[in-house]
Tab-separated table of C-alpha atoms in Angstrom:
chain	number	residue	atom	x	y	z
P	16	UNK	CA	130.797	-19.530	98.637
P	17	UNK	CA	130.006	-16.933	96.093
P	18	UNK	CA	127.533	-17.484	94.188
P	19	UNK	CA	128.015	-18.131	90.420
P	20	UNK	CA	126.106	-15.730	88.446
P	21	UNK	CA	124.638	-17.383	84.909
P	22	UNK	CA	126.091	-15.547	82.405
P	23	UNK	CA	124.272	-15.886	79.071
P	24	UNK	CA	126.391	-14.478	75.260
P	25	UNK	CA	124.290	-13.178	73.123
P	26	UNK	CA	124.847	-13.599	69.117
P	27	UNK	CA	123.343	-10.557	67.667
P	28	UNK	CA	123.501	-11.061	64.029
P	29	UNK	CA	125.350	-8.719	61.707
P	30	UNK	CA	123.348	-5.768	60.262
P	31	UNK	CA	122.553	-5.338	56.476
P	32	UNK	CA	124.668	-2.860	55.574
P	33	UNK	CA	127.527	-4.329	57.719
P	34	UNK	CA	127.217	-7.735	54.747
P	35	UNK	CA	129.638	-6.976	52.007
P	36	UNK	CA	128.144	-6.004	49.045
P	37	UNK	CA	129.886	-8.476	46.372
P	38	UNK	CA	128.762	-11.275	48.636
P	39	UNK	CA	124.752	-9.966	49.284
P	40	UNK	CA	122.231	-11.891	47.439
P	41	UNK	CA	120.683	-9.871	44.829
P	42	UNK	CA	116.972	-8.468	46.480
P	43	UNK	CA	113.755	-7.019	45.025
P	44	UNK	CA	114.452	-4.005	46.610
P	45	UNK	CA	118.281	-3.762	45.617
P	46	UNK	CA	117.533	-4.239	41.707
P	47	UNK	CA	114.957	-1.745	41.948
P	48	UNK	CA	117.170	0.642	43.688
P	49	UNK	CA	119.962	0.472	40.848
P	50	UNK	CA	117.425	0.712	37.995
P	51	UNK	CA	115.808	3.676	39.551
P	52	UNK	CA	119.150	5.369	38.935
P	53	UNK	CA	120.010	3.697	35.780
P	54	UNK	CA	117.164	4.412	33.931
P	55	UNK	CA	117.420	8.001	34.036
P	56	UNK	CA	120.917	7.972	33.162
P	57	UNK	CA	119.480	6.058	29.845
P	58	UNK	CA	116.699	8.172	29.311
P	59	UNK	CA	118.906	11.235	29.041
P	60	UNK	CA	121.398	9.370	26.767
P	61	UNK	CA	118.692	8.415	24.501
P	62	UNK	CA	117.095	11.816	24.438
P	63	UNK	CA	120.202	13.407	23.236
P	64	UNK	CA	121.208	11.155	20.426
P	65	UNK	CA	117.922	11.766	19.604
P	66	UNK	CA	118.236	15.229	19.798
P	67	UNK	CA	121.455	14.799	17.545
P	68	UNK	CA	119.570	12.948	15.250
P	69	UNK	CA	117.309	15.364	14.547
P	70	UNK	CA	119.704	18.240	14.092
P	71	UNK	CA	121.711	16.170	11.589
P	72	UNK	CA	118.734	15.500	9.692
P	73	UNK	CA	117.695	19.020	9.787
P	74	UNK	CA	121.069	20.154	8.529
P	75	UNK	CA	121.088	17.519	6.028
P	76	UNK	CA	117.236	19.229	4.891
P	77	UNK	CA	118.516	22.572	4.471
P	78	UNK	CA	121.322	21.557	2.738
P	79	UNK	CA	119.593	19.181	0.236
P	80	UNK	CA	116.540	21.768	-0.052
P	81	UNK	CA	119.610	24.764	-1.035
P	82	UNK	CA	121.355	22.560	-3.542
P	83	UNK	CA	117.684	21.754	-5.184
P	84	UNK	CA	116.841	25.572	-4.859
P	85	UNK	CA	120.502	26.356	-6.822
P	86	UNK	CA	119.971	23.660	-9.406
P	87	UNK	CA	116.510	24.585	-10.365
P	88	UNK	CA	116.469	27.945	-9.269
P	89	UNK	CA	115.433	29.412	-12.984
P	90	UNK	CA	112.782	26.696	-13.248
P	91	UNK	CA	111.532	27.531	-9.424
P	92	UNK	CA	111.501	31.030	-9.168
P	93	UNK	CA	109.102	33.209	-10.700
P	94	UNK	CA	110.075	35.319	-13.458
P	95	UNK	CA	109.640	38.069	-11.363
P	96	UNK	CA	111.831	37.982	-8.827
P	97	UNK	CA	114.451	36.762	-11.118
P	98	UNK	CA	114.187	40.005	-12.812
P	99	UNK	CA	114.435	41.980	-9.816
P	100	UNK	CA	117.539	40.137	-8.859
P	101	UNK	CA	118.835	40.634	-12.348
P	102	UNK	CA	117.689	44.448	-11.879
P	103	UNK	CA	119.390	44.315	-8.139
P	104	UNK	CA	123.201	42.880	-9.251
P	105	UNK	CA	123.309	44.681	-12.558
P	106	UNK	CA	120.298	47.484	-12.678
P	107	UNK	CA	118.120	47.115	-15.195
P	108	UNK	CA	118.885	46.993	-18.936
P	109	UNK	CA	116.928	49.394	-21.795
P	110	UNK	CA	117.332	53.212	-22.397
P	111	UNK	CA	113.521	52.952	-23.011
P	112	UNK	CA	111.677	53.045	-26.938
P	113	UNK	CA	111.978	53.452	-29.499
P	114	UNK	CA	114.862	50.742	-29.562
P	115	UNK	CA	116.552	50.331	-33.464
P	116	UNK	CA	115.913	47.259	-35.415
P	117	UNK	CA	118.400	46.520	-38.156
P	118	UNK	CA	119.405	43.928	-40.134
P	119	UNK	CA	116.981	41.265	-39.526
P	120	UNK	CA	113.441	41.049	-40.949
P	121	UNK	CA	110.953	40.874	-38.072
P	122	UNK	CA	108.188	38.186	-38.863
P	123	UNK	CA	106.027	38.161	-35.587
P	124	UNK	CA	105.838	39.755	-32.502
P	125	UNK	CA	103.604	39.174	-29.511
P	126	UNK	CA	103.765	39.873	-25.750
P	127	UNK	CA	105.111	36.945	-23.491
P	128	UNK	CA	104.666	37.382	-19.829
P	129	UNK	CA	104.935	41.338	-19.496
P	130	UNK	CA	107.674	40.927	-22.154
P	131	UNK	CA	107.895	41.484	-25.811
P	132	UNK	CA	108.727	38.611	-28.207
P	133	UNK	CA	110.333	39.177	-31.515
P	134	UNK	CA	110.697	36.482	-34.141
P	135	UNK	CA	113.128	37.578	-37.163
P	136	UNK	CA	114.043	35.718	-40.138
P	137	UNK	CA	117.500	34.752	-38.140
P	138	UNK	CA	116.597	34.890	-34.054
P	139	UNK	CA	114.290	35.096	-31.464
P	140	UNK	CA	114.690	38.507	-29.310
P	141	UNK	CA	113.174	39.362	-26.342
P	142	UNK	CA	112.558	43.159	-24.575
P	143	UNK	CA	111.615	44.275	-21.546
P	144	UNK	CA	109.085	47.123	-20.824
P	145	UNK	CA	112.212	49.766	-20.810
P	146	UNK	CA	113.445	48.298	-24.670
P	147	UNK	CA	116.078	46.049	-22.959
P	148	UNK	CA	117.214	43.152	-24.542
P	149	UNK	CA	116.857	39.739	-22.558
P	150	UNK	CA	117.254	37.385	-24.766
P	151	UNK	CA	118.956	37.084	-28.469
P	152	UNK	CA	118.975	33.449	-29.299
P	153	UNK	CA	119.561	32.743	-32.946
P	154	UNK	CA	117.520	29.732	-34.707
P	155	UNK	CA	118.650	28.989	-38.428
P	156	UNK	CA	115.019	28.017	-39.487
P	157	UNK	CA	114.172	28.428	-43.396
P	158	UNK	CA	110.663	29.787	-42.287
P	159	UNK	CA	110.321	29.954	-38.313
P	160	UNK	CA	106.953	30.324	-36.730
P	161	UNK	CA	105.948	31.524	-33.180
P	162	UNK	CA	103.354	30.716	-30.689
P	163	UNK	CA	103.401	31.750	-27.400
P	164	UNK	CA	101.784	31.088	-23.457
P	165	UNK	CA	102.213	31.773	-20.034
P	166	UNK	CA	106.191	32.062	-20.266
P	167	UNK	CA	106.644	29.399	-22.885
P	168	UNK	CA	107.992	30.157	-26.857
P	169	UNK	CA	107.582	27.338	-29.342
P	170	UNK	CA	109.895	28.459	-32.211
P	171	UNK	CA	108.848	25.817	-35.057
P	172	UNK	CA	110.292	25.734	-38.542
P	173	UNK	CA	107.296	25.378	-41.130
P	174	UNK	CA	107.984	22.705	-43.514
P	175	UNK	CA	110.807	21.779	-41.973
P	176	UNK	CA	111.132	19.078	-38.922
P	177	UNK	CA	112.964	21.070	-36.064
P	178	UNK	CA	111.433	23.133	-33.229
P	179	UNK	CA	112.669	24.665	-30.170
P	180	UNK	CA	110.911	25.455	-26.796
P	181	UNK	CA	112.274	28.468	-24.901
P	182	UNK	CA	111.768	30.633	-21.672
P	183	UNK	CA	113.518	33.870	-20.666
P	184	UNK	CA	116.319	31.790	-18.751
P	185	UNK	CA	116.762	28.840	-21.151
P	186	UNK	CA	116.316	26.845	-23.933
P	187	UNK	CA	114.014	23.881	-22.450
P	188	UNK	CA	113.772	21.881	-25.281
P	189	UNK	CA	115.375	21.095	-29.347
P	190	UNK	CA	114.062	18.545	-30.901
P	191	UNK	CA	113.226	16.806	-34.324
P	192	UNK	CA	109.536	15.994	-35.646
P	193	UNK	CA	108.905	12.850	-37.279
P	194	UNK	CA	107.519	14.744	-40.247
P	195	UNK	CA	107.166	18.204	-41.843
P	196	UNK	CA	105.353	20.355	-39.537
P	197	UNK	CA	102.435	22.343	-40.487
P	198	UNK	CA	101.700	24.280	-37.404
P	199	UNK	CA	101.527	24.173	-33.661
P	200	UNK	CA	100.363	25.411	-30.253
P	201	UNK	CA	102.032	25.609	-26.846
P	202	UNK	CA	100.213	25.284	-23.359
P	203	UNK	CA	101.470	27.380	-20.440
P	204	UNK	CA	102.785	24.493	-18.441
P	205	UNK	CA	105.288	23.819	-21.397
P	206	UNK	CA	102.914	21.333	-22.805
P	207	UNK	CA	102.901	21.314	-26.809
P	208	UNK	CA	101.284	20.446	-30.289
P	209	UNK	CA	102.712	19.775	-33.100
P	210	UNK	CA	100.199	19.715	-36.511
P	211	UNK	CA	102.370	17.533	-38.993
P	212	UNK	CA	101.998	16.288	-42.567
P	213	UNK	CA	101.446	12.446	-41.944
P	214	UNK	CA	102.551	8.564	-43.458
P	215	UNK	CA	100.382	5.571	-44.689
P	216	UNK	CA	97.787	6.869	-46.221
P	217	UNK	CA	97.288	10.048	-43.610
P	218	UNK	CA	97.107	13.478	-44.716
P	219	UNK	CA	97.957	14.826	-41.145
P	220	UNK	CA	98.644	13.853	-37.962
P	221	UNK	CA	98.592	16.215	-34.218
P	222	UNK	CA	101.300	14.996	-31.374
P	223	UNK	CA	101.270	15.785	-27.918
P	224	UNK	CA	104.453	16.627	-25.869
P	225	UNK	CA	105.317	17.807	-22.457
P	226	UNK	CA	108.098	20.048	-22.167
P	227	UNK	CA	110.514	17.166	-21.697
P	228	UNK	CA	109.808	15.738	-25.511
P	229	UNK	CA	107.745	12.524	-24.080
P	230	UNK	CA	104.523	12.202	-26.001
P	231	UNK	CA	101.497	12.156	-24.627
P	232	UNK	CA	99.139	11.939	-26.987
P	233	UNK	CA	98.438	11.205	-31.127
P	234	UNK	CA	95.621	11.913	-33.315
P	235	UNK	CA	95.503	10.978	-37.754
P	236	UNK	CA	93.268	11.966	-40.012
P	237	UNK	CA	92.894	10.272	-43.003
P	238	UNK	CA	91.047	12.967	-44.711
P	239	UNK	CA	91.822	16.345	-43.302
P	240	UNK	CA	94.647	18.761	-43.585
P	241	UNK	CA	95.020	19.994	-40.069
P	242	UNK	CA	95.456	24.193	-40.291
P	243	UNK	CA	95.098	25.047	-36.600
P	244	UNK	CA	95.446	23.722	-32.980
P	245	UNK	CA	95.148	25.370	-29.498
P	246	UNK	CA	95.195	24.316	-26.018
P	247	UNK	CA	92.437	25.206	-23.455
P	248	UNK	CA	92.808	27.087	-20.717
P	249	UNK	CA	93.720	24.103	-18.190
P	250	UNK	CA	95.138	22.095	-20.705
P	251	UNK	CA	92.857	19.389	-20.809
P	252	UNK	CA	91.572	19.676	-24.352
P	253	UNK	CA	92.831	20.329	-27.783
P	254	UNK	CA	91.116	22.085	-30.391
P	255	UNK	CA	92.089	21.399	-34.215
P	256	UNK	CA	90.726	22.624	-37.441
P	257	UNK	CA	90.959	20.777	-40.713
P	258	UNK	CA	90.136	21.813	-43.939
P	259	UNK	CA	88.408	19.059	-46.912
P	260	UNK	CA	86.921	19.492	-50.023
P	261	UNK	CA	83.177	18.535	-50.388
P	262	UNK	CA	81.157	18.651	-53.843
P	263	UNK	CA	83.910	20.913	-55.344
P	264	UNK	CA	83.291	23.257	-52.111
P	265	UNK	CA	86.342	23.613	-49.615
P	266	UNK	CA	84.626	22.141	-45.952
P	267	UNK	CA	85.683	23.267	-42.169
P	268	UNK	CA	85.344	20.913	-39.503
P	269	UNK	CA	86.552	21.931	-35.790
P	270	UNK	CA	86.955	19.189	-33.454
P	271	UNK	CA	87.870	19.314	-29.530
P	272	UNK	CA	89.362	16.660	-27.765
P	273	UNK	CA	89.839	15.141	-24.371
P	274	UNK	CA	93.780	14.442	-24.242
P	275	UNK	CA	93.092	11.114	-22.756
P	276	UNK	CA	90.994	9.830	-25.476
P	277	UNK	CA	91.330	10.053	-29.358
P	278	UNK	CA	87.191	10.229	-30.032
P	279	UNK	CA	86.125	13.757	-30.344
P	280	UNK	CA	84.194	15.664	-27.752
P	281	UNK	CA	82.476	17.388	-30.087
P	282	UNK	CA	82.335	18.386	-33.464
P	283	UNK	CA	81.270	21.453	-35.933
P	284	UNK	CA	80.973	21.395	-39.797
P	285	UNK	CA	80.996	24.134	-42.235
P	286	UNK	CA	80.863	24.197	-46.012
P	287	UNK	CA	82.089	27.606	-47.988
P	288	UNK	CA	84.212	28.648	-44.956
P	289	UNK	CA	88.037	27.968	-45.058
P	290	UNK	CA	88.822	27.798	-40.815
P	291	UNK	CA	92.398	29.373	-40.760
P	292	UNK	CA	92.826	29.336	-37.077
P	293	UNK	CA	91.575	28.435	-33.785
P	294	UNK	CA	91.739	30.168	-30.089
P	295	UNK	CA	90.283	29.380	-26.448
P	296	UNK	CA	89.342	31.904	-24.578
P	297	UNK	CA	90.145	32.298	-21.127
P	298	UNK	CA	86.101	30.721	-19.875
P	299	UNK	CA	86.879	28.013	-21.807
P	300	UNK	CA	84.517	29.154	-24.938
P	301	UNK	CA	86.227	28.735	-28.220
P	302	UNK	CA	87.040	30.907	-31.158
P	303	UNK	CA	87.285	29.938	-34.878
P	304	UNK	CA	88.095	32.428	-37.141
P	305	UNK	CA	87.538	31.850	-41.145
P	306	UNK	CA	87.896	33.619	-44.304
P	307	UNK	CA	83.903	34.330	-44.719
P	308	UNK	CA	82.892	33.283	-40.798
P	309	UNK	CA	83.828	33.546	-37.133
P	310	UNK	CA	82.718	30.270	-34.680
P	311	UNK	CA	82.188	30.819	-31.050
P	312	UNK	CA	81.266	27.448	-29.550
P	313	UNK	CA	81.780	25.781	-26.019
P	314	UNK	CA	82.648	22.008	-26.118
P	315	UNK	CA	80.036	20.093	-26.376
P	316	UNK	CA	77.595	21.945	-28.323
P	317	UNK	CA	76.515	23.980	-25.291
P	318	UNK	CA	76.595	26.774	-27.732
P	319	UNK	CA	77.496	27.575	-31.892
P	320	UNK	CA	76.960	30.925	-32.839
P	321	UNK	CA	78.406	31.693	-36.008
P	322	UNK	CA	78.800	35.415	-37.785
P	323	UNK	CA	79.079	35.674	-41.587
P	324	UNK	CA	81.132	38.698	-43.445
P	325	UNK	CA	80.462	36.378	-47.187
P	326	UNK	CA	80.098	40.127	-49.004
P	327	UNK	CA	84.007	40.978	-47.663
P	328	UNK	CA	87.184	40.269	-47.571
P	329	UNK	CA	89.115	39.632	-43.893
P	330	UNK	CA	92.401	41.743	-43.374
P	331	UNK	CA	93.104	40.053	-39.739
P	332	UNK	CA	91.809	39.281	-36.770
P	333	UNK	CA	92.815	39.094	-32.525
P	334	UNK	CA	92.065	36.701	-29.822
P	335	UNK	CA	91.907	38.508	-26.308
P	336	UNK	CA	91.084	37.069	-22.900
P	337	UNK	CA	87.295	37.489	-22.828
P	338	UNK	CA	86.550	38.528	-26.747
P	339	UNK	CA	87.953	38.459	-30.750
P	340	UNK	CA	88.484	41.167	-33.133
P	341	UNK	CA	87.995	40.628	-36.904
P	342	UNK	CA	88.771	43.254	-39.572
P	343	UNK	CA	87.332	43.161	-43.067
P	344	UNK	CA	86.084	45.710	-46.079
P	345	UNK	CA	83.925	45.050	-48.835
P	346	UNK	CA	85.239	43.585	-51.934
P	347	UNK	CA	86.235	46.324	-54.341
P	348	UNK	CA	87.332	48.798	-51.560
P	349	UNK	CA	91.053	49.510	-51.577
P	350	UNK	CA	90.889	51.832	-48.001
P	351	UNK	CA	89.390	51.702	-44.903
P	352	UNK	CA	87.583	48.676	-43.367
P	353	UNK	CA	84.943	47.733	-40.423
P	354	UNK	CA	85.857	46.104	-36.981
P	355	UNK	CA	83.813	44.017	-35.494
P	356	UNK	CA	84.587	42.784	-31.713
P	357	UNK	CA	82.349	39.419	-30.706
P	358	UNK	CA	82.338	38.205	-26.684
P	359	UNK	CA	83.653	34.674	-25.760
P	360	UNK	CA	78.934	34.045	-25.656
P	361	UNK	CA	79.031	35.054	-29.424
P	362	UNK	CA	77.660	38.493	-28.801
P	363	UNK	CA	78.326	41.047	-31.278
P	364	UNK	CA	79.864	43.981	-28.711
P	365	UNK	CA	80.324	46.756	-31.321
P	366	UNK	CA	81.155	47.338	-34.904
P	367	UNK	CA	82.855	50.344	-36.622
P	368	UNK	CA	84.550	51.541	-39.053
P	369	UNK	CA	87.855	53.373	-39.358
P	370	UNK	CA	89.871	54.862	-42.052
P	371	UNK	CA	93.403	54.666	-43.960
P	372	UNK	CA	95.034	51.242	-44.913
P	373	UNK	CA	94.667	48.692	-42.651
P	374	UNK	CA	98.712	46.794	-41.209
P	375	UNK	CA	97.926	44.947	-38.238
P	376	UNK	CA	95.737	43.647	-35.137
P	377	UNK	CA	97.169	42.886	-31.599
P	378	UNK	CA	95.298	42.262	-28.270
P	379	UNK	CA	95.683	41.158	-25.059
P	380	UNK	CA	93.753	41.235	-21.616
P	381	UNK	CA	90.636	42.998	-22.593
P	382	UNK	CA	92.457	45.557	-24.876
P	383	UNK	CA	92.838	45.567	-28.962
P	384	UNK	CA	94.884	47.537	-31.503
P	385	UNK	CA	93.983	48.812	-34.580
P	386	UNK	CA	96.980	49.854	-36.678
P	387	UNK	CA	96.621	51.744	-39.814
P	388	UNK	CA	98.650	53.796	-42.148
P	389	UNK	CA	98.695	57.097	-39.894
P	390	UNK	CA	97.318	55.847	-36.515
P	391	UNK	CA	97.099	53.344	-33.670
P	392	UNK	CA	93.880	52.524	-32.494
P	393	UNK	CA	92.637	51.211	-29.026
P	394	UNK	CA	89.561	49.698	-28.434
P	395	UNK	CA	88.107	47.691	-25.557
P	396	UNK	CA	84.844	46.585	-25.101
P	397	UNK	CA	82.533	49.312	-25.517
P	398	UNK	CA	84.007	50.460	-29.048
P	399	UNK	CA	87.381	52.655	-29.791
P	400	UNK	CA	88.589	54.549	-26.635
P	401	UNK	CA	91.587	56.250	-28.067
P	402	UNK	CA	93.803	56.990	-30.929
P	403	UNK	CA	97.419	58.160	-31.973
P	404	UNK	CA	99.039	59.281	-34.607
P	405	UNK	CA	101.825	57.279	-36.480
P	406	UNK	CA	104.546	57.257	-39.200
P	407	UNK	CA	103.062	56.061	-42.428
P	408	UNK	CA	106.016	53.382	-41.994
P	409	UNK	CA	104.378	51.397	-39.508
P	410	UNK	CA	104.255	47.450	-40.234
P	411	UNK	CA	103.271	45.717	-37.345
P	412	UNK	CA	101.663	45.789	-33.670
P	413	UNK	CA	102.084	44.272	-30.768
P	414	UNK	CA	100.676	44.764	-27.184
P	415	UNK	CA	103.058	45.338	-24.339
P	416	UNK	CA	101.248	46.297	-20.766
P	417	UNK	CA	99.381	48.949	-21.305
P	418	UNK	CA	100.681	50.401	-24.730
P	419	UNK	CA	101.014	49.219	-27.614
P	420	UNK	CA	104.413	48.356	-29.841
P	421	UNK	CA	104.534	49.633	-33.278
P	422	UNK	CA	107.147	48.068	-36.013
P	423	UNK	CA	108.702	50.711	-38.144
P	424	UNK	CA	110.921	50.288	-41.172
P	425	UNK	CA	114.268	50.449	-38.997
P	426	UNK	CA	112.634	50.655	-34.799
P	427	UNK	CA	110.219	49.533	-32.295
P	428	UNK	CA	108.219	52.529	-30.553
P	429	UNK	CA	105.409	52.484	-28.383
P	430	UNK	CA	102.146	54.622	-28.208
P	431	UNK	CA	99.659	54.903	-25.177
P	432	UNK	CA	96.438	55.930	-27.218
């Protein structure tokens, strides 16, 4: 009988990957698998809409930053390279001096930022260094006044209550005073002073502006009659001069101020001397010039020298960078005269004489000009360093670069003496 052989079935169970997916529990090692290859996938996605981000913002920079640039572009850019893009697009504009001048009476003229300035009883006119005309903007004042900085024109109407601020490219600024204005000054960030008759009681009154009209700052003075204000270099302070009577004697007093306080810094006195107008120089020293006496002080009292002419008569005077010229004769004398040139320490840096009728002062930098009836004058610091000859018509000078701009009866010429 055969023999019956055991036979034995073996179950082997099914192999992982043979167990259908959808009905596998979830493992360790299955999640990690699938967020090993998800994470990537979300890393990339999130590094370019990142990367989108930033490019949209960058585009969105450029654009903003270009719109600003066009909308401010004459505020932005430096006179400068406007001009050489004027110069570029349409060349640039003079036939050189002399350039005719007809028509309007020309009151003052100085230089404004390599430029020449030219107040007249009906508009303000500016030239360039070839006798181009920039500018012709007309004002309607009764008796406009000038003053000038950096690239800034305050055109003021004396006794009146308007004033204008101007650049090259644009008016910045009209505007009414509250009261009849006296005089003024102008900073070279637009900043400006106006020296105003005054109410209740007051005889005169200095207001602070920026260039947008907001006032910044107010001084009254019950007994002075302001003459003369000027900003200091950095436009901190404020200089005034202020004229009393004392004992049947006219009295000076020049007082600085901090702009963020109404107590004077300091203050100088003077009794026999009429202050007519006030000047910093560029190191901060300061420069009073009277009809019998020229101040040089620093703020504070750090230093008052004060020169005395009492036995002449002043014809003008000229505020430069580092020093101040004053012209004078002796009483009696109908020709000729004495200049005297004093540093921004109050030194006395030369004095001489010169001939013919004295018309006019200008300076600028570390140059002054003399201009008489028959010749133009230069003189820097050591004394006169050139001359040449004029028209007897000359009326006024004016510095422009390195030359100097003399008013005839009907043109403006320049000489290089």
């Amino acid at each position: 009988m055969a023999r019956r052989k055991d036979i034995r079935i073996k179950k082997r169970r099914p192999a992982r990957s043979a167990v259908p997916v959808d009905n596998a529990p979830e493992s360790a090692e299955g999640i990690a698998g699938e967020e090993s290859v998800r994470q990537p996938q979300k890393r990339r996605k999130k590094r370019t809409a990142l990367r989108v981000a930033v490019r949209l913002l960058i585009v969105v920079a450029v654009l903003g930053t270009g719109f600003l640039l066009w909308r401010n572009w004459d505020t932005l850019a430096p006179e400068a390279v406007l001009d050489w893009v004027d110069e570029q697009l349409g060349g640039k504009k003079g036939d050189g001096y002399p350039v005719a001048i007809t028509g309007s009476g020309v009151l003052q003229m100085e230089q404004v930022d390599g430029r020449l300035a030219v107040l007249t009883d009906t508009a303000l006119l500016l030239y360039n260094d070839n006798g181009g005309e920039l500018v012709r903007r007309s004002h309607g004042y009764t008796d406009p006044l000038l003053k000038t900085s950096g690239a800034y024109l305050l055109v003021m109407e004396q006794e009146g209550t308007r004033l204008r601020l101007e650049t090259r490219r644009s008016t910045v600024l009209e505007m009414e005073a509250e009261n009849k204005i006296i005089t003024g000054a102008v900073g070279s960030d637009g900043s400006f002073a106006l020296v105003t008759k005054s109410t209740q009681g007051y005889l005169s009154e200095v207001c602070v502006y920026n260039k947008k009209g907001e006032k910044l700052y107010r001084r009254r003075f019950a007994d002075q009659m302001v003459v003369a204000a000027a900003f200091s270099p950095d436009g901190k302070h404020l200089a005034v001069a202020g004229l009393t009577a004392q004992d049947g004697a006219i009295k000076s007093t020049l007082n600085t101020f901090q702009l963020s306080s109404t107590d004077p810094e300091a203050s100088y006195e003077g009794v026999g001397v009429m202050l007519m107008d006030v000047k910093y120089f560029a190191d901060g020293s300061l420069c009073a010039v009277g009809d019998t006496a020229l101040w040089v002080v620093k703020p504070g009292g750090e230093m008052d020298v004060r020169l005395t002419y009492e036995d002449s008569q002043i014809l003008g005077y000229a505020v430069d960078e580092t020093y101040v010229g004053v012209v004078y004769r002796p009483h009696g004398s109908n020709t000729g005269g004495e200049l005297t040139a004093v540093s921004s320490t109050g030194q006395e840096l030369f004095s001489t004489s010169f001939q013919g009728n004295y018309r006019d002062i200008a300076g600028s930098g570390d140059t002054l000009y003399l201009l008489t009836s028959n010749q133009v004058c230069r003189a820097e610091k050591t004394g006169m360093a050139g001359t040449a000859e004029v028209p007897q018509d000359g009326l006024q000078a004016a510095v422009l670069g390195d030359k100097a701009v003399v008013l005839g009866l009907s043109s403006l010429t320049t000489y290089q003496p």
